Coordinates of C-alpha atoms in Angstrom, one line a residue:
X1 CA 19.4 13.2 11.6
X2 CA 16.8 10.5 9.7
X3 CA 13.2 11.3 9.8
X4 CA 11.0 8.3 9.6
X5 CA 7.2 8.1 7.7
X6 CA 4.8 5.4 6.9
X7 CA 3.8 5.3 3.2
X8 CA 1.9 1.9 3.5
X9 CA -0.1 -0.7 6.2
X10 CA -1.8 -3.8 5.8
X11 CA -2.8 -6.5 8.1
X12 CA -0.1 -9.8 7.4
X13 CA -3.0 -12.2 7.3
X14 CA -6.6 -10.3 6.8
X15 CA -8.4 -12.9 9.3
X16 CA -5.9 -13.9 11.9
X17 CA -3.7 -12.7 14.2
X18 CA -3.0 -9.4 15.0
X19 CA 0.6 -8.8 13.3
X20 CA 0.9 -5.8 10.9
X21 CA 3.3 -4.9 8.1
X22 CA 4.6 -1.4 8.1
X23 CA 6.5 0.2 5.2
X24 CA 8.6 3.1 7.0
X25 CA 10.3 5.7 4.7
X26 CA 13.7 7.1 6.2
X27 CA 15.2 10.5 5.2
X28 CA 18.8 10.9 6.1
X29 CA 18.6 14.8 5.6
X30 CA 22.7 15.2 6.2
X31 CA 23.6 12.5 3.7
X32 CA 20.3 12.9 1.9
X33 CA 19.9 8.9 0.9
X34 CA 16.4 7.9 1.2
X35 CA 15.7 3.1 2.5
X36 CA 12.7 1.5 2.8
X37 CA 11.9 -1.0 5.6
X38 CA 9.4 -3.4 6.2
X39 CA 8.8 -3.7 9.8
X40 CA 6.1 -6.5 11.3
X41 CA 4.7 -5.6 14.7
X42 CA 1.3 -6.9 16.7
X43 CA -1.5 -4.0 16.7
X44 CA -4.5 -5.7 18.3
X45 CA -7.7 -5.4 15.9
X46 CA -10.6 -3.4 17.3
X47 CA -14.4 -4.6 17.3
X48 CA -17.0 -2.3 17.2
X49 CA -20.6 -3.0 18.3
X50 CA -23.5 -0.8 16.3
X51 CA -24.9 2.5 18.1
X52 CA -26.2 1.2 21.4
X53 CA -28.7 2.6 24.0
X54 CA -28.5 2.7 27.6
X55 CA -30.4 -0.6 28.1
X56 CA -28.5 -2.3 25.4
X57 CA -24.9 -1.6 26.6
X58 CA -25.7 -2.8 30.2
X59 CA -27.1 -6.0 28.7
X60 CA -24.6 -6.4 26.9
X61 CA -21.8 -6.0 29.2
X62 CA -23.6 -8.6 31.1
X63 CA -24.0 -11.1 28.6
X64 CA -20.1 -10.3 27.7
X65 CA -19.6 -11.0 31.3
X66 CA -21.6 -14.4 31.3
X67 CA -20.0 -15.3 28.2
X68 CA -17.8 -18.5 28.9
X69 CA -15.6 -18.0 25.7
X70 CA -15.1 -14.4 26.8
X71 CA -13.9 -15.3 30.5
X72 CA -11.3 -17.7 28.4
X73 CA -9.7 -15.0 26.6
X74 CA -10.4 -11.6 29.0
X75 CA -6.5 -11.6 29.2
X76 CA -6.2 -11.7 26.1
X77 CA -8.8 -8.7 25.4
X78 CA -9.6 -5.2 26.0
X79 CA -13.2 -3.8 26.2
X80 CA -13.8 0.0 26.2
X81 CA -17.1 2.0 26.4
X82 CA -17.8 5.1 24.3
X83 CA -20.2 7.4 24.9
X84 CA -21.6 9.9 22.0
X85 CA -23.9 11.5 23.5
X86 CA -26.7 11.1 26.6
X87 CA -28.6 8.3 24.6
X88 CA -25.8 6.5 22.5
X89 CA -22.9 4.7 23.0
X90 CA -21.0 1.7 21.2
X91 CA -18.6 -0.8 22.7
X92 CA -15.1 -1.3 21.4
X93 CA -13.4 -4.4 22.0
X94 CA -9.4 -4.8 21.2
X95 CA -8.0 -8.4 20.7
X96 CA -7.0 -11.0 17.5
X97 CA -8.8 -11.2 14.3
X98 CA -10.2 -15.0 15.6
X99 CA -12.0 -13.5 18.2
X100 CA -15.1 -12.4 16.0
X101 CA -15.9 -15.7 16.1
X102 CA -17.2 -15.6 19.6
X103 CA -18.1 -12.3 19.7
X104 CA -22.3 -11.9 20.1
X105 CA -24.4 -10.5 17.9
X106 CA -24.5 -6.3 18.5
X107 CA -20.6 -6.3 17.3
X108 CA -20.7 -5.9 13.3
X109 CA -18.5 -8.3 12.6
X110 CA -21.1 -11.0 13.3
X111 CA -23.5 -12.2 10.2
X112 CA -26.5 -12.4 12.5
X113 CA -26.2 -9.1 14.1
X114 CA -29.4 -6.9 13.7
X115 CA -27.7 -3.7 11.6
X116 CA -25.6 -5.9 9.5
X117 CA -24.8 -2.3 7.7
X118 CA -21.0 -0.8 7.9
X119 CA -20.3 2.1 5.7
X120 CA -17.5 3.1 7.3
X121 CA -15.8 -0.4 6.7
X122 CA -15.2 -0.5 11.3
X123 CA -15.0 -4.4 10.4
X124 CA -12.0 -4.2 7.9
X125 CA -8.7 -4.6 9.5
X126 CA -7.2 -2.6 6.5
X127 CA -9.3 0.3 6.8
X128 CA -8.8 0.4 10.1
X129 CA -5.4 0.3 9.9
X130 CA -5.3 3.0 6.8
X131 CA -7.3 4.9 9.8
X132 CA -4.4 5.1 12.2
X133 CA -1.6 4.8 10.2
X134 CA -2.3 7.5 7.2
X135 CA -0.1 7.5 4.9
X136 CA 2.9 10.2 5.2
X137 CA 2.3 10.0 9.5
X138 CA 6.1 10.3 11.2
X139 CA 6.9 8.2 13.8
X140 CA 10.1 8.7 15.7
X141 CA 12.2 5.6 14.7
X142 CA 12.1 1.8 13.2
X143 CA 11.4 0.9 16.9
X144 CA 8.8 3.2 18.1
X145 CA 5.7 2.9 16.6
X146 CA 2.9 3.6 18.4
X147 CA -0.1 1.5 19.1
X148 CA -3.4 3.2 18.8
X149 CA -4.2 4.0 21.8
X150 CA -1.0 5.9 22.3
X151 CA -1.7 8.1 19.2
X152 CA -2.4 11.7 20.8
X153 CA -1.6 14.2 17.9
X154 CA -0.3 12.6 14.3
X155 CA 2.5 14.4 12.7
X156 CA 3.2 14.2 8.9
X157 CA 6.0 14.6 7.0
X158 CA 6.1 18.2 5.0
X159 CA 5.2 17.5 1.2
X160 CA 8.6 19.3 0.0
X161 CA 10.9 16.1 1.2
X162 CA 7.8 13.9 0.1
X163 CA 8.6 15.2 -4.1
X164 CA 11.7 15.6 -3.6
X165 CA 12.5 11.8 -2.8
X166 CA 13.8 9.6 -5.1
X167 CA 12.0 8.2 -8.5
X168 CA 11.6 6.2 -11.4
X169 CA 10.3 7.0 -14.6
X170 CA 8.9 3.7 -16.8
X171 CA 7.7 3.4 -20.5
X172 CA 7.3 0.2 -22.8
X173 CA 7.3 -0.3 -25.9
X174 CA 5.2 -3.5 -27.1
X175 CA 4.9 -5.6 -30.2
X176 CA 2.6 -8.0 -31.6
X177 CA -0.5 -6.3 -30.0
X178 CA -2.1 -6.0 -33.9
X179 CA -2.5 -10.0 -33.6
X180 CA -3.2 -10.1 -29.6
X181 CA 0.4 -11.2 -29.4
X182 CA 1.6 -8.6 -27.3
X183 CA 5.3 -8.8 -26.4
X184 CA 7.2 -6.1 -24.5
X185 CA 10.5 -5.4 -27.0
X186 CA 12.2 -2.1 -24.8
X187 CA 11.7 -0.7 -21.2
X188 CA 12.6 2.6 -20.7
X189 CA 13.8 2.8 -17.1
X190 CA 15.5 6.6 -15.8
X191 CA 15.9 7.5 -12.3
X192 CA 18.0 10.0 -10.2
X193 CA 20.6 7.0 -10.1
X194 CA 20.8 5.7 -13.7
X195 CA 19.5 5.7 -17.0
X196 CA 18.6 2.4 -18.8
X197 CA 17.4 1.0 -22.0
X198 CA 16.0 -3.0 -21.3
X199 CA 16.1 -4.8 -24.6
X200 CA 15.7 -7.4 -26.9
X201 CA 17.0 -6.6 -30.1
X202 CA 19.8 -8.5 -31.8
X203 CA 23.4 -6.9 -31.0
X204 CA 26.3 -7.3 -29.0
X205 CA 26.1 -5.1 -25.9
X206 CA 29.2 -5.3 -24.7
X207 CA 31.1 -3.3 -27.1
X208 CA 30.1 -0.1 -29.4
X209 CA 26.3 -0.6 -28.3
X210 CA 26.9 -0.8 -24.5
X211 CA 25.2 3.0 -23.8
X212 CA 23.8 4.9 -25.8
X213 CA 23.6 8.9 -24.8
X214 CA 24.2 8.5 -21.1
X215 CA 22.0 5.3 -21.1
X216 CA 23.1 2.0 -20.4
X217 CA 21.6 -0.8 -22.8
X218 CA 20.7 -4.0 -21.1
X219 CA 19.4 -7.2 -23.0
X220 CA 16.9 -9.6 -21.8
X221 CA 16.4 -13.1 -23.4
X222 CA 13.0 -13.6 -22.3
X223 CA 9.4 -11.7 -20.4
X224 CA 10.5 -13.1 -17.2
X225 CA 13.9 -12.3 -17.3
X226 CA 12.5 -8.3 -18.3
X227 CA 10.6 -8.8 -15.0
X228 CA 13.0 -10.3 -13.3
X229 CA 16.2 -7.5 -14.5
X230 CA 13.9 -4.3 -13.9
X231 CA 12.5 -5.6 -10.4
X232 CA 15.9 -6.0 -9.5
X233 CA 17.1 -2.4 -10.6
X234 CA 14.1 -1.3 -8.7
X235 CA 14.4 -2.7 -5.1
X236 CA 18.6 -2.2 -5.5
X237 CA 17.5 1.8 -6.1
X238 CA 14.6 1.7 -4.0
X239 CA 12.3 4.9 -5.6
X240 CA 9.6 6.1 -3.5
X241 CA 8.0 7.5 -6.7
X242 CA 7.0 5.7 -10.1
X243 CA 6.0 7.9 -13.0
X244 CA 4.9 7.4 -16.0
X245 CA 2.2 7.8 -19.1
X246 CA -0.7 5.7 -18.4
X247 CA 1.6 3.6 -16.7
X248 CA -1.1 2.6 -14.1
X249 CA -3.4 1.6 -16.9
X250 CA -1.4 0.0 -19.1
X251 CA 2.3 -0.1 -18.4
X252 CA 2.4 -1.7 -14.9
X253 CA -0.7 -4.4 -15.9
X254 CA 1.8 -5.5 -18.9
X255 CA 4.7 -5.9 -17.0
X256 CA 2.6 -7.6 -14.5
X257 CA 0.9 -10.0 -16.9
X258 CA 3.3 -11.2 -19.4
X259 CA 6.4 -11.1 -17.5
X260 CA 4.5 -12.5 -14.8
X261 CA 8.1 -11.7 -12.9
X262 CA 7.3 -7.9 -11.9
X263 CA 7.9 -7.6 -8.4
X264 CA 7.5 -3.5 -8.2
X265 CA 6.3 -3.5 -4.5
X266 CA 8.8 -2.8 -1.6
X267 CA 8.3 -6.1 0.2
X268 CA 8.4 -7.6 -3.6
X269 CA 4.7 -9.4 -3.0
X270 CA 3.1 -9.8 -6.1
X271 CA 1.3 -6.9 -7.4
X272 CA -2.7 -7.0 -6.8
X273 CA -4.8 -5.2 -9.7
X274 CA -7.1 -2.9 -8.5
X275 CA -9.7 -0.4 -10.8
X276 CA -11.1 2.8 -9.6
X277 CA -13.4 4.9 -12.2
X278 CA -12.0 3.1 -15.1
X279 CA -8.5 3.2 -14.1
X280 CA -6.7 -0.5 -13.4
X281 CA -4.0 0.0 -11.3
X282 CA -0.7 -2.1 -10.3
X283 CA -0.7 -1.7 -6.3
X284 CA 3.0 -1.2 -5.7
X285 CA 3.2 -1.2 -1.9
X286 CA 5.4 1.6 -0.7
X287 CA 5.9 3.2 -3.7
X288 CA 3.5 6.3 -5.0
X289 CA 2.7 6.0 -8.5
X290 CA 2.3 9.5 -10.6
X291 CA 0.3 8.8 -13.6
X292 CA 0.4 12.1 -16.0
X293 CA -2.9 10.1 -17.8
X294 CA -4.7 11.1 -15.2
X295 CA -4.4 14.7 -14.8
X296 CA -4.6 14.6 -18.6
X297 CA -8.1 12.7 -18.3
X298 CA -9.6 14.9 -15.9
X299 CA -8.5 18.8 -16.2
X300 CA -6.9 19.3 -20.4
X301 CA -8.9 19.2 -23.0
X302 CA -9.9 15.7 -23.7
X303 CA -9.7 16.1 -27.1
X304 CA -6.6 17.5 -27.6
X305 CA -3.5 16.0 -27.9
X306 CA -1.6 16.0 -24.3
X307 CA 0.9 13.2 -24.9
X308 CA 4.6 13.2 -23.5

C-alpha cells in the first residue's frame, strides 16, 4: 500500500488565481519504488484584516456589506470572523488573489491600510501555503487533498522512510577558474540506481573506456549538453535527496549558471537562487538538498580540515 506526502507548495501564479502546485511524494512500501507528482488544484487565498475591536469589526462588516464590488463577487467569497479574546478579533476573507484589489483598507494586503506591518508574512500566498501544507504532511491519495478548512489534525510521514528514500550524490570538477574562465570538465553523479562519470575528455567511450569501476562514463560535447544529460538522469531516477560538498554553494550555482540547462527541480522550472546567512542555494523543488558544508560550518572545528 502507497503512502503519499507533500515535500513542496507554491502558488502557480503569486498574484492571481487561486490554483496551487503540489509536489506529492509516493512510497510503494510492498514494491518499495518511490514517484513524484505534480498535482495543480484551486485553494482559495485567505485575507486577513489587522487586530480589530468590537466597534471596528461591526463597521466593517457594514462597509463590506455596502461595498458594491463586494455584493459582485459574495459568491465568489467567503468571510469568517475570529475572535481572540473579549476585545479582539480579525476578519478572514477566502477568495482569488485579484480580490485585494477591492478589498478596504483594515485588510493588510491594502497599501493604505493603517498597520501596514505583517511579520507573520498573512499577505503572502506562499507562506501561507508553507502554513498548511508543511512539508512531510500525508495526505491520503493524489486525489484527496484537503482544503484548509478541512485540515483537523495533520499527520506526517515518520523520518525513517523520509532517509531512507532514494538519492543522489553530485560533485564537479571545474577548470579555467585561475583566469575566471570557469568550465565544468567531470560530474560525478552516484545514486541507489547507477553510477556515472559526465565528461569531456578526449576518448572513445564506447569501447575499453565505457565504465570505469562500476561507473558508467558518459561524454558531453558542450555546458548545455552537461545540463541537459544530468537533468535528464535526474528526473528519469527521480531522487528525493541531493547530496553533496558545498553543493548548495557552489556545485548547484555552476551547474545553474554556465550550463544554463540544469533543470534539477521536479516540475523542471528553472532553478531560483536564494542566500540565507551566507549560503546561496539552488531551490530544487521537491527535492531536499543535504549539504555536509554546512554541518561542517556550524558544529567541527572550523579550522580543521573536514573535507570528504
Amino acid at each position: 500500500m502507497s503512502k503519499y506526502f507533500i515535500t513542496h507548495v507554491e502558488p502557480v501564479h503569486p498574484l492571481k488565481g487561486t490554483e496551487v502546485l503540489f509536489t506529492v511524494r509516493e512510497h510503494d512500501e510492498e514494491n518499495k519504488t518511490y514517484q513524484t507528482h505534480n498535482i495543480i488544484k484551486n485553494i482559495p487565498h485567505h485575507f486577513f484584516t489587522k487586530n480589530l475591536s468590537k466597534n471596528e469589526l461591526d463597521q466593517l462588516l457594514q462597509e463590506l456589506e455596502q461595498n458594491s464590488d463586494i455584493q459582485q463577487i459574495k459568491d465568489e467569497i467567503n468571510i469568517d470572523v475570529r475572535q481572540f479574546n473579549q476585545n479582539n478579533y480579525l476578519l478572514k476573507l477566502e477568495g482569488s488573489k485579484e480580490h485585494r484589489e477591492i478589498l478596504p483598507a483594515p485588510f493588510i494586503c491594502k497599501s493604505d491600510s493603517k498597520d501596514r506591518k505583517d511579520p507573520c508574512s498573512l499577505n503572502s500566498p506562499s507562506k501561507l501555503l508553507q502554513w498548511y501544507y508543511p512539508p512531510l504532511m500525508m495526505v491520503d491519495n493524489l486525489d484527496s487533498i484537503p482544503l484548509p478548512h478541512e485540515i483537523k489534525r495533520r499527520k506526517f510521514i515518520d523520518l525513517e522512510s523520509v532517509v531512507n528514500d532514494s538519492y543522489a550524490a553530485i560533485d564537479i570538477e571545474v577548470e579555467g577558474w585561475e583566469t575566471g574562465h570557469d568550465q565544468i570538465f567531470m560530474v560525478v553523479y552516484a545514486s541507489n540506481k547507477s553510477k556515472i562519470v559526465f565528461h569531456d575528455l578526449p576518448f572513445n567511450q564506447r569501447e575499453e573506456h565505457d565504465s570505469y569501476k562500476d561507473f558508467q562514463l558518459i561524454q558531453f560535447t558542450s555546458q548545455k549538453d552537461l545540463g541537459i544529460k544530468l537533468t535528464t538522469i535526474l528526473h528519469e531516477e527521480d531522487p528525493l535527496w541531493i547530496y553533496g560538498h558545498n553543493i548548495m554553494n557552489y556545485d548547484q550555482l555552476q551547474l545553474r549558471n554556465l550550463t544554463q540547462a540544469y533543470n534539477p527541480a521536479t516540475n523542471e522550472h528553472y532553478p531560483v537562487t536564494k542566500s540565507s546567512q551566507g549560503i546561496g542555494r539552488v531551490i530544487t523543488k521537491g527535492r531536499f538538498t543535504l549539504d555536509t558544508y554546512t554541518y561542517m560550518f556550524n558544529y567541527l572545528n572550523i579550522f580543521a580540515n573536514n573535507k570528504l
